[in-house]
Amino acid sequence: MSADKAPEIVLALEIDDPALADRLAALLGNIAGLRLAAPGEAATATILARDPRSMPEDIALTQRELDVLALMAEGASNKLIARQLGISVHTVKFHVGSLLDKLDATGRTDAVAHAARRGVIEL
Amino acid sequence: MSADKAPEIVLALEIDDPALADRLAALLGNIAGLRLAAPGEAATATILARDPRSMPEDIALTQRELDVLALMAEGASNKLIARQLGISVHTVKFHVGSLLDKLDATGRTDAVAHAARRGVIEL
DNA sequence: TGCGAAACTGGCCGGGTGGCCAGGACAGAT
DNA sequence: ATCTGTCCTGGCCACCCGGCCAGTTTCGCA
């Protein structure tokens, strides 16, 4: 039984408070059989401490923007979204532009990621 | 000394897998400045691990693909990824192509969404 | 009655994206 | 040695994307 698995536990940190995050990282940084996850790495478990005060309010997105966003998250192209919503590609681009602006994203992939992180959409 | 106002971090465990919970409890059980929460006690942070049964099997992605995927999830362009990893844009496209194939995605946005859904990456 | 917000549309264009072709280097397995 | 898989690179090209300009309509609210 001795030589069984030690499947190294990978912990992801999702902490709002930087000070707390640092302390935890320091405490957990060098424990045998345990490792902190690299950004984006899939983790065994997640340590999270959400600061309730840091939940401002949902970003104000219009209904149409939510429609477009949902289809974007499905990987739909502008052309497809246009057909789906019965509007022109130009209009889709218009809404996508607003989305990028409001979500502070550099592209549609970033926009979907940000929206998912903020709980605006569910993947 | 300076170790005065270290308000002892209290960790709550929300783990489906009992074996994992035990291992974590054992690892974290006796670390100075850190202690596990009693049932119902308010915790500084929570460690949670979703049910492992809900994860069929990880898609076989190479290390390089994971690198590219992580940067894609940050909204990085191929050019940026190339600079970041010190490889050419062509190579990035090559990996992105493999990613789209393995993740059954139609584009980079879809790929990131799929990867996040399957737990391959953490948003 | 005006006025702003939301939604919608068009043209234009530089740069990004993804698919296709081709190739080479290198490690490990058969 | 051959083969398989990963990683890396190039060129080419159709298409998509995002940002810029411009405009219209409709709606609710002051």
Tab-separated table of N, CA and C (backbone and C1' of nucleotides) in Angstrom, chain A residues 58-76 81 84-85 87 91-92 94-100 102-103 111-112 114-116 118-123, chain C residues 6-8:
chain	number	residue	atom	x	y	z
A	58	ASP	N	-24.296	44.303	-11.710
A	58	ASP	CA	-24.145	43.734	-13.039
A	58	ASP	C	-23.981	44.858	-14.044
A	59	ILE	N	-23.146	44.605	-15.008
A	59	ILE	CA	-22.950	45.597	-16.048
A	59	ILE	C	-24.268	45.799	-16.787
A	60	ALA	N	-24.553	47.026	-17.090
A	60	ALA	CA	-25.818	47.342	-17.743
A	60	ALA	C	-25.766	46.966	-19.218
A	61	LEU	N	-26.291	45.805	-19.542
A	61	LEU	CA	-26.355	45.383	-20.933
A	61	LEU	C	-27.808	45.414	-21.388
A	62	THR	N	-28.013	45.884	-22.601
A	62	THR	CA	-29.375	45.896	-23.138
A	62	THR	C	-29.780	44.478	-23.522
A	63	GLN	N	-31.055	44.292	-23.740
A	63	GLN	CA	-31.576	42.976	-24.087
A	63	GLN	C	-30.915	42.452	-25.355
A	64	ARG	N	-30.795	43.346	-26.328
A	64	ARG	CA	-30.220	42.933	-27.600
A	64	ARG	C	-28.759	42.526	-27.437
A	65	GLU	N	-28.060	43.249	-26.604
A	65	GLU	CA	-26.655	42.920	-26.345
A	65	GLU	C	-26.551	41.555	-25.682
A	66	LEU	N	-27.490	41.250	-24.801
A	66	LEU	CA	-27.503	39.941	-24.162
A	66	LEU	C	-27.768	38.846	-25.201
A	67	ASP	N	-28.654	39.128	-26.128
A	67	ASP	CA	-28.933	38.168	-27.200
A	67	ASP	C	-27.660	37.866	-27.978
A	68	VAL	N	-27.008	38.943	-28.389
A	68	VAL	CA	-25.784	38.789	-29.172
A	68	VAL	C	-24.711	38.069	-28.366
A	69	LEU	N	-24.598	38.445	-27.118
A	69	LEU	CA	-23.582	37.848	-26.248
A	69	LEU	C	-23.778	36.343	-26.108
A	70	ALA	N	-25.017	35.946	-25.927
A	70	ALA	CA	-25.326	34.525	-25.767
A	70	ALA	C	-24.896	33.745	-27.000
A	71	LEU	N	-25.186	34.308	-28.168
A	71	LEU	CA	-24.825	33.616	-29.404
A	71	LEU	C	-23.316	33.629	-29.619
A	72	MET	N	-22.688	34.706	-29.197
A	72	MET	CA	-21.228	34.772	-29.277
A	72	MET	C	-20.609	33.647	-28.460
A	73	ALA	N	-21.166	33.421	-27.274
A	73	ALA	CA	-20.634	32.385	-26.382
A	73	ALA	C	-20.800	30.995	-26.989
A	74	GLU	N	-21.695	30.877	-27.948
A	74	GLU	CA	-21.880	29.594	-28.628
A	74	GLU	C	-20.924	29.467	-29.799
A	75	GLY	N	-20.127	30.488	-29.988
A	75	GLY	CA	-19.149	30.444	-31.062
A	75	GLY	C	-19.702	30.886	-32.404
A	76	ALA	N	-20.854	31.507	-32.387
A	76	ALA	CA	-21.481	31.936	-33.632
A	76	ALA	C	-20.742	33.126	-34.236
A	81	ILE	N	-25.108	35.145	-36.280
A	81	ILE	CA	-25.901	35.885	-35.299
A	81	ILE	C	-26.942	36.739	-36.021
A	84	GLN	N	-29.668	34.584	-37.217
A	84	GLN	CA	-30.424	34.083	-36.061
A	84	GLN	C	-31.379	35.138	-35.514
A	85	LEU	N	-30.936	36.374	-35.457
A	85	LEU	CA	-31.755	37.433	-34.862
A	85	LEU	C	-32.555	38.195	-35.911
A	87	ILE	N	-31.424	40.274	-38.194
A	87	ILE	CA	-30.933	41.636	-38.387
A	87	ILE	C	-29.718	41.580	-39.313
A	91	THR	N	-25.525	45.552	-37.952
A	91	THR	CA	-26.137	45.760	-36.633
A	91	THR	C	-25.490	44.856	-35.593
A	92	VAL	N	-25.200	43.646	-35.999
A	92	VAL	CA	-24.519	42.735	-35.077
A	92	VAL	C	-23.185	43.333	-34.656
A	94	PHE	N	-22.398	46.359	-34.588
A	94	PHE	CA	-22.699	47.486	-33.718
A	94	PHE	C	-22.845	47.021	-32.269
A	95	HIS	N	-23.618	45.972	-32.063
A	95	HIS	CA	-23.833	45.457	-30.708
A	95	HIS	C	-22.556	44.842	-30.155
A	96	VAL	N	-21.826	44.135	-31.001
A	96	VAL	CA	-20.564	43.541	-30.550
A	96	VAL	C	-19.612	44.637	-30.088
A	97	GLY	N	-19.587	45.729	-30.842
A	97	GLY	CA	-18.739	46.852	-30.449
A	97	GLY	C	-19.109	47.395	-29.084
A	98	SER	N	-20.402	47.541	-28.841
A	98	SER	CA	-20.869	48.010	-27.539
A	98	SER	C	-20.460	47.031	-26.445
A	99	LEU	N	-20.577	45.744	-26.756
A	99	LEU	CA	-20.226	44.688	-25.804
A	99	LEU	C	-18.749	44.788	-25.437
A	100	LEU	N	-17.900	44.912	-26.447
A	100	LEU	CA	-16.465	44.996	-26.212
A	100	LEU	C	-16.162	46.197	-25.328
A	102	LYS	N	-18.324	47.817	-23.172
A	102	LYS	CA	-18.874	47.681	-21.823
A	102	LYS	C	-18.140	46.628	-21.008
A	103	LEU	N	-17.694	45.578	-21.686
A	103	LEU	CA	-17.019	44.498	-20.964
A	103	LEU	C	-15.517	44.712	-20.893
A	111	ALA	N	-14.398	39.031	-24.630
A	111	ALA	CA	-15.701	39.481	-24.142
A	111	ALA	C	-16.462	38.327	-23.490
A	112	VAL	N	-16.463	37.187	-24.149
A	112	VAL	CA	-17.162	36.026	-23.603
A	112	VAL	C	-16.512	35.593	-22.290
A	114	HIS	N	-14.784	37.451	-20.160
A	114	HIS	CA	-15.098	38.436	-19.128
A	114	HIS	C	-16.534	38.268	-18.634
A	115	ALA	N	-17.442	38.108	-19.572
A	115	ALA	CA	-18.854	37.964	-19.219
A	115	ALA	C	-19.063	36.736	-18.342
A	116	ALA	N	-18.380	35.657	-18.685
A	116	ALA	CA	-18.507	34.430	-17.902
A	116	ALA	C	-17.928	34.635	-16.503
A	118	ARG	N	-17.747	37.370	-14.843
A	118	ARG	CA	-18.593	38.257	-14.037
A	118	ARG	C	-19.988	37.690	-13.846
A	119	GLY	N	-20.214	36.507	-14.366
A	119	GLY	CA	-21.511	35.883	-14.136
A	119	GLY	C	-22.616	36.462	-14.993
A	120	VAL	N	-22.244	37.236	-16.002
A	120	VAL	CA	-23.271	37.789	-16.891
A	120	VAL	C	-23.896	36.674	-17.721
A	121	ILE	N	-23.059	35.712	-18.096
A	121	ILE	CA	-23.578	34.558	-18.830
A	121	ILE	C	-23.092	33.285	-18.164
A	122	GLU	N	-23.733	32.209	-18.486
A	122	GLU	CA	-23.366	30.912	-17.945
A	122	GLU	C	-22.863	30.066	-19.095
A	123	LEU	N	-21.653	29.558	-18.962
A	123	LEU	CA	-21.126	28.713	-20.028
A	123	LEU	C	-21.709	27.315	-19.857
C	6	DA	P	-28.918	53.081	-23.749
C	6	DA	O5'	-29.757	52.267	-24.835
C	6	DA	C5'	-31.125	52.032	-24.599
C	6	DA	C4'	-31.782	51.451	-25.841
C	6	DA	C3'	-30.949	50.373	-26.554
C	6	DA	O3'	-31.731	49.209	-26.721
C	6	DA	C1'	-31.683	52.026	-28.095
C	7	DA	P	-31.009	47.873	-27.234
C	7	DA	O5'	-31.400	47.808	-28.787
C	7	DA	C5'	-32.759	47.918	-29.167
C	7	DA	C4'	-32.854	48.240	-30.652
C	7	DA	C3'	-31.996	47.345	-31.552
C	7	DA	O3'	-32.840	46.506	-32.330
C	7	DA	C1'	-31.926	49.646	-32.204
C	8	DC	P	-32.183	45.361	-33.194
C	8	DC	O5'	-31.894	46.061	-34.607
C	8	DC	C5'	-32.967	46.726	-35.278
C	8	DC	C4'	-32.427	47.635	-36.355
C	8	DC	C3'	-31.394	47.009	-37.286
C	8	DC	O3'	-32.033	46.475	-38.434
C	8	DC	C1'	-30.999	49.329	-36.820
